Coordinates of C-alpha atoms in Angstrom, one line a residue:
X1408 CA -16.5 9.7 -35.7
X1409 CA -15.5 5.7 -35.4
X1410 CA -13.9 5.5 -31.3
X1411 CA -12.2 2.8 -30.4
X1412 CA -11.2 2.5 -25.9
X1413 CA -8.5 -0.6 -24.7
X1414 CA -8.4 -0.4 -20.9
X1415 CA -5.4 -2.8 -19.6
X1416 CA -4.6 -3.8 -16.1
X1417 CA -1.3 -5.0 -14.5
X1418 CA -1.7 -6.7 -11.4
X1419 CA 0.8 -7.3 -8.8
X1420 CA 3.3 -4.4 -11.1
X1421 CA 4.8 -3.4 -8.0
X1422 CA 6.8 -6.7 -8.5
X1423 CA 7.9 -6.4 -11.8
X1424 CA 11.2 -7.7 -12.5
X1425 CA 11.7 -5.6 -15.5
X1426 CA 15.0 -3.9 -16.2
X1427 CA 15.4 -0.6 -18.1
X1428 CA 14.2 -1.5 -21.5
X1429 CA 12.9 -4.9 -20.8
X1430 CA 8.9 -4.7 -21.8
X1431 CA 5.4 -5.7 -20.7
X1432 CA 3.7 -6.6 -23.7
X1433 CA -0.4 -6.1 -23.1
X1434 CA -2.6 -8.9 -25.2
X1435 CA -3.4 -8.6 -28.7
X1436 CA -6.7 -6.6 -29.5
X1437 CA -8.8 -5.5 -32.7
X1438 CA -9.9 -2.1 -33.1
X1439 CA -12.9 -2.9 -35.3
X1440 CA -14.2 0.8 -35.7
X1441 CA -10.7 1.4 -36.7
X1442 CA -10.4 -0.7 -39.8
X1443 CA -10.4 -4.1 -38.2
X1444 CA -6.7 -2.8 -37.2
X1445 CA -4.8 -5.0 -34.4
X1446 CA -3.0 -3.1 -31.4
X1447 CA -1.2 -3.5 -28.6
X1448 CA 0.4 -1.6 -25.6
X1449 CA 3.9 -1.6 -24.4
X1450 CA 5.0 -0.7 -20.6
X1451 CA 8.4 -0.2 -19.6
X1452 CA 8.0 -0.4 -15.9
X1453 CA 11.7 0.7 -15.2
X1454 CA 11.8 2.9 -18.7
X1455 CA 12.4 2.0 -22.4
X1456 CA 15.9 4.4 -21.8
X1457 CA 15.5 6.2 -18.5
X1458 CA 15.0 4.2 -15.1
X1459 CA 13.7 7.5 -13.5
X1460 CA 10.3 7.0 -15.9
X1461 CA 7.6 4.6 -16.7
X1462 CA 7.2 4.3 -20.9
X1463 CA 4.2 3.5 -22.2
X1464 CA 4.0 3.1 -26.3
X1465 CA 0.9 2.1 -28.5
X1466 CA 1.9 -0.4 -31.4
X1467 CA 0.2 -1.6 -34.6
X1468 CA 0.4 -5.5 -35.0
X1469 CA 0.3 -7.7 -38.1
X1470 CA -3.1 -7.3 -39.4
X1471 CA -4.8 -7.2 -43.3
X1472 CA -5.6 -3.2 -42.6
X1473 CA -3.8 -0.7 -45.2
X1474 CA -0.3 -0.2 -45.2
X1475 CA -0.2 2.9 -43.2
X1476 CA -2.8 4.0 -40.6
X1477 CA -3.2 7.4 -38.5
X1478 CA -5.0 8.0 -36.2
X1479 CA -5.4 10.2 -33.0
X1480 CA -4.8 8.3 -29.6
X1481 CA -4.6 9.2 -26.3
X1482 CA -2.6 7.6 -23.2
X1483 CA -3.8 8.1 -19.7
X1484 CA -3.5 6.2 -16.3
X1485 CA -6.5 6.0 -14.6
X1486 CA -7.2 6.0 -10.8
X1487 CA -9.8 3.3 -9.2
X1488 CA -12.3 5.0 -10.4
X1489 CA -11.6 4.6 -14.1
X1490 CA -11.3 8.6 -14.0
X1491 CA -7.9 10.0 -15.7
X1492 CA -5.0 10.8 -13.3
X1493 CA -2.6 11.8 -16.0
X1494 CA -2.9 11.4 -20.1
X1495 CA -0.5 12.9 -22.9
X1496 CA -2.9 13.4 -26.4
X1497 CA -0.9 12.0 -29.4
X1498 CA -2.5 14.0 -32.9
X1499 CA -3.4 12.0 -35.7
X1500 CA -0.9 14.2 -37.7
X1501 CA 1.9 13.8 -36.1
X1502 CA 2.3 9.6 -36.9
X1503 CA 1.7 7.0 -39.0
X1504 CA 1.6 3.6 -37.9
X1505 CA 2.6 0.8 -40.0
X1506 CA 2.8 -3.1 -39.0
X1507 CA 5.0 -3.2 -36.2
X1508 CA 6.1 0.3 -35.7
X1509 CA 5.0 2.0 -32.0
X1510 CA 4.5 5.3 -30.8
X1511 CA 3.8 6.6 -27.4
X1512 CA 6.2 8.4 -24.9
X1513 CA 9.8 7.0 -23.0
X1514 CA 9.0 9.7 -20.2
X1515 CA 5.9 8.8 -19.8
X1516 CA 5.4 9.3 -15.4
X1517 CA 7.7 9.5 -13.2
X1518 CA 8.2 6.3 -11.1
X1519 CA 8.5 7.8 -7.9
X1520 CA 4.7 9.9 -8.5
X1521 CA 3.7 6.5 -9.1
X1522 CA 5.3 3.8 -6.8
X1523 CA 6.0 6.3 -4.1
X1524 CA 4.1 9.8 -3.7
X1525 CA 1.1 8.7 -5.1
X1526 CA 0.8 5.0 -4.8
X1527 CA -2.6 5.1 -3.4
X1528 CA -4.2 6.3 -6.1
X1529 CA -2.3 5.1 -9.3
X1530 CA -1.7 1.4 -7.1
X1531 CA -4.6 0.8 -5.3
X1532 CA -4.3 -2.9 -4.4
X1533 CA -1.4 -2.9 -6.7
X1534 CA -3.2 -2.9 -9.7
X1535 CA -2.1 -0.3 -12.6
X1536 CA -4.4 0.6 -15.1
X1537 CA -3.9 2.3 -18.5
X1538 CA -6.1 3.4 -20.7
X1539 CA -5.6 4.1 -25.2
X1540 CA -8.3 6.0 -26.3
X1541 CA -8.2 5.7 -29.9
X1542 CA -10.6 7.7 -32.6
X1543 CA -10.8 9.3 -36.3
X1544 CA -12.8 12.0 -37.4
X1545 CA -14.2 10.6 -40.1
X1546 CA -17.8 9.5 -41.7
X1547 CA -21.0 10.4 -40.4
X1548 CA -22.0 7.6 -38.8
X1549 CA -21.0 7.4 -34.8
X1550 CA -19.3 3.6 -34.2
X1551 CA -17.0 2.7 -31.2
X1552 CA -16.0 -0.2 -29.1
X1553 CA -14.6 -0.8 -26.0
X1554 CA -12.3 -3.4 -24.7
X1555 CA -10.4 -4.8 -21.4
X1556 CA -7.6 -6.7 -20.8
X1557 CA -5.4 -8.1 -17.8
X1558 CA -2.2 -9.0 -17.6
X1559 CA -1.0 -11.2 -14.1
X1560 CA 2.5 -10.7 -13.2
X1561 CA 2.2 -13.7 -11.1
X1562 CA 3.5 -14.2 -7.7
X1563 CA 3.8 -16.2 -4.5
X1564 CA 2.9 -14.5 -1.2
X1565 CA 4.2 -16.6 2.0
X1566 CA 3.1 -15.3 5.7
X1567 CA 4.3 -16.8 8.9
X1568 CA 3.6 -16.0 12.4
X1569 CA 6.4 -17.4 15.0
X1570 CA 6.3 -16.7 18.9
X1571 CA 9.5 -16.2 20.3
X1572 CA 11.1 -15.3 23.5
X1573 CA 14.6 -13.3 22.8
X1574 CA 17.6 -14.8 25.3
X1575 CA 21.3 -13.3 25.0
X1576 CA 23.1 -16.3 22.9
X1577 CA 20.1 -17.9 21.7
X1578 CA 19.4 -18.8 18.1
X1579 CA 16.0 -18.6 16.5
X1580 CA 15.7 -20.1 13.0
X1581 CA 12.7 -19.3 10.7
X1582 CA 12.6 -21.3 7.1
X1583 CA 10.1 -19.8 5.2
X1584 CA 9.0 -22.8 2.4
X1585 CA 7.0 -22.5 -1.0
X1586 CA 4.5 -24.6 -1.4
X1587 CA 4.3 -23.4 -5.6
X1588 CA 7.3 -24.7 -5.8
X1589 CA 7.5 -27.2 -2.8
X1590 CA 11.2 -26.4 -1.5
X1591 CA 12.7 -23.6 1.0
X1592 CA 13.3 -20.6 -0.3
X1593 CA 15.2 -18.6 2.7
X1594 CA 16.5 -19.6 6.2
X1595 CA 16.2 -16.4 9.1
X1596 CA 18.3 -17.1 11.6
X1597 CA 18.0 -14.5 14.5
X1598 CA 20.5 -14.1 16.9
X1599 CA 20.4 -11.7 20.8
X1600 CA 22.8 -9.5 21.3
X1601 CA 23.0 -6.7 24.7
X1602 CA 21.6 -4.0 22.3
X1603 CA 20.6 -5.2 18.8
X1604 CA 19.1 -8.4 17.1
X1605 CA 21.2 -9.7 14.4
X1606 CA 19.5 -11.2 11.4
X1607 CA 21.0 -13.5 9.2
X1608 CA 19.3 -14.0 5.6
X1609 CA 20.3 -17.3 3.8
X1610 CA 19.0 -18.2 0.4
X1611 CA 19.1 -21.5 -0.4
X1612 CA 16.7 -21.9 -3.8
X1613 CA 15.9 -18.9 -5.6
X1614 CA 16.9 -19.3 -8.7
X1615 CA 14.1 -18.6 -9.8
X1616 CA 12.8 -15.4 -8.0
X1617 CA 13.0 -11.9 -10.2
X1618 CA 11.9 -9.8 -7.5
X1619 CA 11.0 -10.1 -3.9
X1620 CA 10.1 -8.2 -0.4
X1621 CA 11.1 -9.3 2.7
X1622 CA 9.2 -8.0 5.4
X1623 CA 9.7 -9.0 9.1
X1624 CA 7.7 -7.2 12.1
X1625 CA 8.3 -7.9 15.5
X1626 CA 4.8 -7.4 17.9
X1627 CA 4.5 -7.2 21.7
X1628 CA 2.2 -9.7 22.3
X1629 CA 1.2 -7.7 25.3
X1630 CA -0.2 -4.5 24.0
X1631 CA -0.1 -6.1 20.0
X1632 CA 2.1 -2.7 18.8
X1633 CA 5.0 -2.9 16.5
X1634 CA 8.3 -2.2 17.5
X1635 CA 10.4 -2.9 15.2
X1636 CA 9.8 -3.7 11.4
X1637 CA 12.3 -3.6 8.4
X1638 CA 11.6 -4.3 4.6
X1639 CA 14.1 -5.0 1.9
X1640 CA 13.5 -6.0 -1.3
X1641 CA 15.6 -7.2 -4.3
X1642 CA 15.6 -7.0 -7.9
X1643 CA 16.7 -10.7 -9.0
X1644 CA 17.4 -13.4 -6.7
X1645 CA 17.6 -12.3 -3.1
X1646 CA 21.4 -12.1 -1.6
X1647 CA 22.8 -13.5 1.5
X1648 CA 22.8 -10.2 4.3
X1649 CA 23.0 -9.6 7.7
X1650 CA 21.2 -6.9 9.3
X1651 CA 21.4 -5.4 12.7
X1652 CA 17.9 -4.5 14.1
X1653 CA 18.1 -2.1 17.5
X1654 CA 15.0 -3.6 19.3
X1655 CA 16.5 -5.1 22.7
X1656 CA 15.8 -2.3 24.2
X1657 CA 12.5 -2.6 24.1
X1658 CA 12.5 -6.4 25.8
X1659 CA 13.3 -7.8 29.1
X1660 CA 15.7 -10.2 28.0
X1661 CA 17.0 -10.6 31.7
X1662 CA 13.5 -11.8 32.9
X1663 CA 12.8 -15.0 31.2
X1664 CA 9.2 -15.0 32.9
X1665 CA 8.4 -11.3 32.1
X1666 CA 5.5 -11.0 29.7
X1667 CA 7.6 -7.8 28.0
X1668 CA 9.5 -10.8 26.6
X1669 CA 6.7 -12.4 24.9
X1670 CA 7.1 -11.4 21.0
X1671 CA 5.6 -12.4 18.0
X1672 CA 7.4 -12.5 14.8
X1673 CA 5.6 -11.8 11.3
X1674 CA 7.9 -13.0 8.5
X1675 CA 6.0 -12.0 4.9
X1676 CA 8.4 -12.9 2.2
X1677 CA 6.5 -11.9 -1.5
X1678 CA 8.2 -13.1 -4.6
X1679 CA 7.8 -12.7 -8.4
X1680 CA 7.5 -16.1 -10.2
X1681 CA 8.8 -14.6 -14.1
X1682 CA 5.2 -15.8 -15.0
X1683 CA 2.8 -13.7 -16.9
X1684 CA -0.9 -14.9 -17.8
X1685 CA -2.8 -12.5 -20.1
X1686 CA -6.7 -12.5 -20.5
X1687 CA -8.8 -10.2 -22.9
X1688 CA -12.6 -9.5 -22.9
X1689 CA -14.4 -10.2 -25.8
X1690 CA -14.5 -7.2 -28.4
X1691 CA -18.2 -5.7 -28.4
X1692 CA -18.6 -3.3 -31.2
X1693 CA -21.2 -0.9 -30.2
X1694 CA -23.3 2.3 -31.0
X1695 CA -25.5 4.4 -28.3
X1696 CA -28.4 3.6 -30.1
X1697 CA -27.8 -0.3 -29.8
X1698 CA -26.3 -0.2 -26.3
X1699 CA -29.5 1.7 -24.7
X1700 CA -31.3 -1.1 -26.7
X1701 CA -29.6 -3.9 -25.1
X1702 CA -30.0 -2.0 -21.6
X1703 CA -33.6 -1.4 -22.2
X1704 CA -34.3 -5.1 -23.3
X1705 CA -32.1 -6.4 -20.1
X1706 CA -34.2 -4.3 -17.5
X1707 CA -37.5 -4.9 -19.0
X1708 CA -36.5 -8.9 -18.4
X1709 CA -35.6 -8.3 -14.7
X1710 CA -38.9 -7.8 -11.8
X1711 CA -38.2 -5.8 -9.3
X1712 CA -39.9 -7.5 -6.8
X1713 CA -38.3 -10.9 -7.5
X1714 CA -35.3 -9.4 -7.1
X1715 CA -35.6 -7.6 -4.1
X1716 CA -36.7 -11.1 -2.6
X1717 CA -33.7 -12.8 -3.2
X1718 CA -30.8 -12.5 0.0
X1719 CA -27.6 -11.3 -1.3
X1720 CA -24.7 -14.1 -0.5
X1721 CA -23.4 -11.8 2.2
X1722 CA -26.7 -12.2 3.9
X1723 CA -26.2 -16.0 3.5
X1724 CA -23.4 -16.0 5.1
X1725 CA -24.0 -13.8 7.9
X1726 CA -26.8 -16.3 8.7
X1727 CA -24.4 -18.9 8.6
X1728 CA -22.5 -17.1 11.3
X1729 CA -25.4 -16.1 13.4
X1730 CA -27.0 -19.4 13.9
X1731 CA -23.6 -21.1 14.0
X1732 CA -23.7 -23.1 11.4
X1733 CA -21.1 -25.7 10.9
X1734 CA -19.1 -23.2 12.7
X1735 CA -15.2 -24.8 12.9
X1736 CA -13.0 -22.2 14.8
X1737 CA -13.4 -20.6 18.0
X1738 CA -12.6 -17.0 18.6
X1739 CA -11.9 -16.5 22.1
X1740 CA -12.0 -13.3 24.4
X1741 CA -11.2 -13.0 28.0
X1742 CA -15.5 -12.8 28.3
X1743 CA -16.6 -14.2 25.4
X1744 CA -16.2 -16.8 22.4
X1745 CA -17.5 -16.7 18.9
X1746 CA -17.7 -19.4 16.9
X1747 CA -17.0 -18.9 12.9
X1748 CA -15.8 -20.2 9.5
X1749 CA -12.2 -21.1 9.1
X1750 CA -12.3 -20.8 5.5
X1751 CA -14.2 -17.0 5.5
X1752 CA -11.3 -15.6 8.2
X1753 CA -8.5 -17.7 5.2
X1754 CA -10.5 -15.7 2.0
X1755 CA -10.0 -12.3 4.1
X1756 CA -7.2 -12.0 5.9
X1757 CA -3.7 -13.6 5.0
X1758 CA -2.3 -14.2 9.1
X1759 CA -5.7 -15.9 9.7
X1760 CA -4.5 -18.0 6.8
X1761 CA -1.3 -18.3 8.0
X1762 CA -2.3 -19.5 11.3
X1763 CA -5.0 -22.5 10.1
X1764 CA -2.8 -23.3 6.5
X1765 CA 0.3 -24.4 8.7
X1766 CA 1.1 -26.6 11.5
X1767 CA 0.8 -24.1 14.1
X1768 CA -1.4 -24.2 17.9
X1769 CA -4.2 -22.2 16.5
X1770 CA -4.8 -24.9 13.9
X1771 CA -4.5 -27.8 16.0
X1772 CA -6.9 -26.2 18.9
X1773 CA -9.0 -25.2 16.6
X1774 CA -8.8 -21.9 18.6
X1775 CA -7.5 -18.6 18.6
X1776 CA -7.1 -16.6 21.5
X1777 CA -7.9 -12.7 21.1
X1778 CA -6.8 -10.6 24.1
X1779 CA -6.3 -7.4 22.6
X1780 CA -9.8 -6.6 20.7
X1781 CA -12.6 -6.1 22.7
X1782 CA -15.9 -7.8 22.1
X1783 CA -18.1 -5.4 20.3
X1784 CA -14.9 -4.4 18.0
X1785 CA -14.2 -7.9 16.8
X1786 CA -18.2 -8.9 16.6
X1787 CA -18.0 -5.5 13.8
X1788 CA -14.9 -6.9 12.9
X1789 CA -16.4 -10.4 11.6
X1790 CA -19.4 -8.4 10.6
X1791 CA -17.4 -7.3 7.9
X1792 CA -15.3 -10.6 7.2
X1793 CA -18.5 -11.9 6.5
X1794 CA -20.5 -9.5 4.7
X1795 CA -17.9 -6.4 3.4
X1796 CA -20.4 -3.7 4.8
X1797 CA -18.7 -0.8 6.8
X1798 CA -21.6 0.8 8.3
X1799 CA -21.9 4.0 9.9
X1800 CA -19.7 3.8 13.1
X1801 CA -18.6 5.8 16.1
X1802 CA -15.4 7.0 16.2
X1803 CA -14.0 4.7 19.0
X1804 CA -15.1 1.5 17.2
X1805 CA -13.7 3.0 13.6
X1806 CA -10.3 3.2 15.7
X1807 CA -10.5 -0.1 16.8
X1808 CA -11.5 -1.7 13.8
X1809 CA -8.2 -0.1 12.1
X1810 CA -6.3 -1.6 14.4
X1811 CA -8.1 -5.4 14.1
X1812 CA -7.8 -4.3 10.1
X1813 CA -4.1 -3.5 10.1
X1814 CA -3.1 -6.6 12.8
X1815 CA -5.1 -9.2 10.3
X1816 CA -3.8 -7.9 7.2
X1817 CA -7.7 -7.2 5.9
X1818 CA -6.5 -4.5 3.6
X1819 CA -9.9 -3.4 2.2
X1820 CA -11.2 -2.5 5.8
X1821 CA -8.2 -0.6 7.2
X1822 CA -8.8 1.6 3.7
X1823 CA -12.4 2.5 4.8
X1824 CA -11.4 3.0 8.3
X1825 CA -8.6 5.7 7.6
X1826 CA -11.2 7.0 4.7
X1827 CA -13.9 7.3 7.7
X1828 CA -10.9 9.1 10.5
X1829 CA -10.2 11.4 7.3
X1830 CA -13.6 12.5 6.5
X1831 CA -13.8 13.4 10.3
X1832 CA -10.1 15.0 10.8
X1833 CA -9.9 18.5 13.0
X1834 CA -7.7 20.4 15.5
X1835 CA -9.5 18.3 18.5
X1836 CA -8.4 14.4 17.6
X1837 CA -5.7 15.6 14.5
X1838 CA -3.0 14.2 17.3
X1839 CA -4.8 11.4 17.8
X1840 CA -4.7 9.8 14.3
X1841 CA -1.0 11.4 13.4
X1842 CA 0.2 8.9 16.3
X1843 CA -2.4 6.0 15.1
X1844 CA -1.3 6.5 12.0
X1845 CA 2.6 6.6 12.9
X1846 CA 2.3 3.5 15.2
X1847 CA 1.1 1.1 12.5
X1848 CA 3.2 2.4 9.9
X1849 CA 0.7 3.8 7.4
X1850 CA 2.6 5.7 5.3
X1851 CA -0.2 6.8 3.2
X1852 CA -2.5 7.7 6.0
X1853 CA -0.3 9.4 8.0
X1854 CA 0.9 11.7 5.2
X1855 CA -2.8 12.9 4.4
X1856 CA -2.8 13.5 8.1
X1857 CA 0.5 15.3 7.5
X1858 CA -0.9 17.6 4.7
X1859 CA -3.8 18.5 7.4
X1860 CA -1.5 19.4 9.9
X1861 CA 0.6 22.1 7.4
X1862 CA -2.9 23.1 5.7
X1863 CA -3.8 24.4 9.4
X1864 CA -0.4 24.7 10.7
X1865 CA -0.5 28.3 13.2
X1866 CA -4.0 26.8 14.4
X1867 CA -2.9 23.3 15.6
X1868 CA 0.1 24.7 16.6
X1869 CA -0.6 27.2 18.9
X1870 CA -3.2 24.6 20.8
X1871 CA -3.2 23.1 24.1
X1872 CA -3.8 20.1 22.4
X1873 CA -0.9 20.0 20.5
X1874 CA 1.3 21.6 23.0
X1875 CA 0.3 18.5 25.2
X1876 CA 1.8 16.7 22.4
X1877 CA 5.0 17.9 22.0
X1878 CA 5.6 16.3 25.6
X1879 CA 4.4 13.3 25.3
X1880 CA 5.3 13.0 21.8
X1881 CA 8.8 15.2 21.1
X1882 CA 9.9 13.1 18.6
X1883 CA 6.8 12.7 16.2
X1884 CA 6.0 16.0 16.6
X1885 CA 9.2 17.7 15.8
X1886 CA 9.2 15.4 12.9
X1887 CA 6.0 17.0 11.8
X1888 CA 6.8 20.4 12.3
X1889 CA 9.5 20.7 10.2
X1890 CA 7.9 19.0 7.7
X1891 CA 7.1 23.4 7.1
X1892 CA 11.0 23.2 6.2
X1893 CA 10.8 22.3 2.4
X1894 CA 13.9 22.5 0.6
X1895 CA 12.9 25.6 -2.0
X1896 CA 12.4 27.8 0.9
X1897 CA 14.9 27.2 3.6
X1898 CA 17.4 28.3 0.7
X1899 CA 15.1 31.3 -0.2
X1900 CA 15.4 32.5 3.1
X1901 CA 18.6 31.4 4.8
X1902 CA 22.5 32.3 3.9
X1903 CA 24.0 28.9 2.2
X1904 CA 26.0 28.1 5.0
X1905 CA 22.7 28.4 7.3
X1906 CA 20.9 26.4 5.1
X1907 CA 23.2 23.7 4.9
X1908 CA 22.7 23.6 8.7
X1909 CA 18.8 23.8 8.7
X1910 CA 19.1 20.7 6.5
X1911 CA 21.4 18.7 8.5
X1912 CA 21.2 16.2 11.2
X1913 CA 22.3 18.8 13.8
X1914 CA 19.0 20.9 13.3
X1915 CA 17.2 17.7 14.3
X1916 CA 18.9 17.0 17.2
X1917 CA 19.1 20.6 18.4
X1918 CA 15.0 20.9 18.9
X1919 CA 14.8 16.8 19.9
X1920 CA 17.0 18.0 22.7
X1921 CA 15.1 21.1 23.5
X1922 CA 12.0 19.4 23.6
X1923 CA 13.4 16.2 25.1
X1924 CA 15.6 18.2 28.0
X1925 CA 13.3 21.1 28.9
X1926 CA 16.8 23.2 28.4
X1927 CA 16.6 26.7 27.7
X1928 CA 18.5 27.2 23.8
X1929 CA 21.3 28.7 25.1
X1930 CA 22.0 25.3 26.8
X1931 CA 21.4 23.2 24.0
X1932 CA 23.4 25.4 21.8
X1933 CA 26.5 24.9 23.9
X1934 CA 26.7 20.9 23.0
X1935 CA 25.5 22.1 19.2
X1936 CA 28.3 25.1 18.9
X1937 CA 25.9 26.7 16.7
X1938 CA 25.6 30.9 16.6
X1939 CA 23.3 32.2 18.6
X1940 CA 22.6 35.0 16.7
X1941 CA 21.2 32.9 14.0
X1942 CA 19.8 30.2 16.5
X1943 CA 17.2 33.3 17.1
X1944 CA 16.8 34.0 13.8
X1945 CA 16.0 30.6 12.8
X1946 CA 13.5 30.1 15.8
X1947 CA 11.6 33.2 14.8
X1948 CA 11.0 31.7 11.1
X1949 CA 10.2 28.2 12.2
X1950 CA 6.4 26.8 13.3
X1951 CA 8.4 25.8 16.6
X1952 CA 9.0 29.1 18.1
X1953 CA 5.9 29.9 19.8
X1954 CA 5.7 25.6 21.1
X1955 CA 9.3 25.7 21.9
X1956 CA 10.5 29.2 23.1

């Protein structure tokens, strides 16, 4: 059997600015176990004919192999882990590959599995990974290779962090400026109104932008929670638009001393250059014989002892911090300060970046003030700036550390925090992370917390716990609760015209009211207009009735 493996990475491929039928081209390899043949894969990230799918197609280059080649391959996309999350087997009978001819699959995953329901785990740090498997059943002796390749979809990632105090008839401009290409891309202006916040985006030179995210979030600075955050993204140059963003009401714009007023504005604007770089391993032809050779030969080299002896660079650098060592930044609490490395809080987090790349306070004071993290969270905290080690934690300090995680934008820790809540999910503190998870806008945690909830829906439901919820939370929780109401069997079980109601905005607003009110549902019914005869019926089949009635 002669196996051949090419594993190919797309980073940043959740900017791609490819159109249907427009292709990323992976780099040129030779299969040497496969007649010194040269390959190379083809992804279609919005389809080859169908926007709806990703395609993915192997194709034979110009090489001096035969004229025709078969050969059975295999297409997979693989999770973090390298292991398979979806593969389609292609049999050596059913094609024959000459120079320049491709075959693979149009419909090969659905983009929303991938961009969407499953992002976590075919995305993780929005990296995609395929995987050809390649292999003829030929000859007796065993030969394969293996090798990787990456292809950079490269892009420019610009965070800026601007206080502001919101005033009716007040103007607040934001330029957000590339330094790749050392121009402004896009003026913000922002503008109070009674009820809303109008925001005005201007482009002024993106020409040259396939694909960007826009991404402004809005933060108390009193209590550091989000109130308001909106994304839009655009295939191609971004447009001139205005949106209206209904976040007055949370701020005392008629106090100009109240600290309610005191906001922070996080503008994260993320473009697509149109540039590609493409790098490739080296091809090592190998046999298991020779590779537990090699790894034989490598260990016997290495002593044990030596090794053990030798601190790891996060030690180095924790002893850098611990003995303040050409420390440059103060971290300040209202009871203590800690004194670290401006260029380790840059290399992990993008707003500490922000804040000491650009002509802001923090930078000049050499000094950042930290009110909202308490001193044995953010000591963890820069424990793991420093050294990337999550250790075993308490509960409390895991919550806290997701928050310090998701306010500094250190992706890799607020991952192993909400792996850590997961791992310790049940009826007593379930409420707990649906609301942590809700409040900082994890979409991915909060729906694993979601499919916990439904998984155990009559226990958690019929708690104290929960019902303790539902009044302090109606909105969330209602939200969650009908989350039992899938499509498939509402219209199983309801008349048409019933189900059409069930899936409307009025069946929302009918329990919001309920729960929000304290009215019996005869009341609420009155404003609704809705029979009551079904009202009942519909009660009796939902996971509200024994919470609500």
């Amino acid at each position: 059997m002669r196996e051949f493996i090419f594993t190919w990475s797309i980073r940043n491929i959740g900017y791609s600015w490819h159109k249907t039928g427009e292709t990323i081209y992976s780099p040129a390899f030779t299969a040497v176990p496969i007649q010194n043949s040269v390959w190379n894969l083809q992804l279609n990230p919005r389809g080859s004919i169908d926007d709806d799918y990703l395609s993915l197609f192997l194709q034979r280059s110009v090489d001096n192999g035969p004229e025709e080649l078969s050969v059975n391959f295999e297409l997979s996309c693989l999770s973090s882990e390298k292991s398979p999350l979806y593969s389609h087997f292609f049999p050596e009978s059913d094609q024959y590959f000459k120079r320049k001819t491709s075959f693979g699959h149009p419909r090969f995953l659905r983009r929303h599995e991938v961009f969407v329901q499953r992002k976590s785990l075919y995305m993780p740090r929005d990296t995609l990974t395929v995987r050809c498997r390649m292999w003829k059943d030929e000859g007796d002796i065993s030969e394969s290779g293996e090798i990787f390749g990456l292809t950079c979809l490269e892009i420019e990632r610009i965070l800026l962090v601007d206080n502001i105090k919101p005033r009716i008839g007040k103007e607040h401009i934001v330029c957000i400026h590339s330094e790749l290409q050392n121009k402004e891309l896009i003026s913000i202006s922002l503008s109070y109104y009674e009820y809303t916040i109008g925001v005005k985006i201007n482009p002024t030179n993106v020409e040259n932008i396939k694909y960007s995210i826009l991404k402004l979030s809005f933060v108390k600075k009193i209590d550091r929670k989000i109130f308001c955050e909106h994304r839009s993204s655009c295939l191609g140059a971004p447009v001139r638009e205005t949106w209206r963003l209904n976040v007055v009401k949370h701020l005392d714009i008629e106090n100009e001393d109240s600290g309610e007023n005191d906001v922070e504005l996080l503008s994260e604007f993320t473009y697509s250059t149109g540039q590609e770089t493409k790098t490739l391993e080296k091809d090592f032809p190998f046999s298991p014989r020779s590779s537990e050779l090699v790894s034989k030969y490598i260990n016997s080299c290495i002593s044990s002892e030596n090794l053990s002896d030798c601190p790891r660079i996060s030690q180095d650098l924790w002893n850098l911090y611990a003995e303040h060592v050409l420390c440059d930044l103060e971290l300040k609490t209202e009871t203590s300060s800690f004194f670290v490395h401006k260029i380790v809080l840059c290399a992990r987090s993008p707003v500490f970046l922000a804040m000491l790349s650009r002509d802001m306070k923090e930078k000049r004071n050499e000094c950042i003030d930290i009110e909202d993290i308490m001193d044995d969270i953010l000591k963890k905290f820069l424990f793991f700036l420093y050294t990337d080690t999550f250790e075993d934690l308490e509960w409390e300090a895991v919550i806290g550390l997701y928050y310090a995680a998701d306010k500094y934008h250190v992706e890799r820790l607020k991952i192993l925090c909400s792996s850590f809540l997961l791992k310790n999910i049940d009826v007593e503190n379930v409420c707990e992370l649906l609301l942590l998870a809700d409040r900082h806008h994890d979409s991915d945690f909060k729906r694993r917390v979601e499919d916990f909830i439904l998984q155990n829906d009559e226990k958690i439901f019929s708690s104290s716990i929960w019902k303790q919820f539902v009044c302090e939370q109606s909105l969330l929780s209602a939200m969650t609760m009908l989350l039992k109401y899938d499509k498939e069997r509402v219209q199983t079980e309801f008349q048409p015209w019933e189900a059409v109601w069930l899936m409307s905005i009025d069946f929302y607003r009918f329990f919001l009211l309920a729960f929000q009110n304290r009215q019996r549902v005869c009341e609420v019914n009155g404003r609704l207009n809705v029979p009551l005869k079904f009202i009942k019926r519909a009660l009796q089949k939902t996971p509200l009735h024994d919470t609500l009635v």
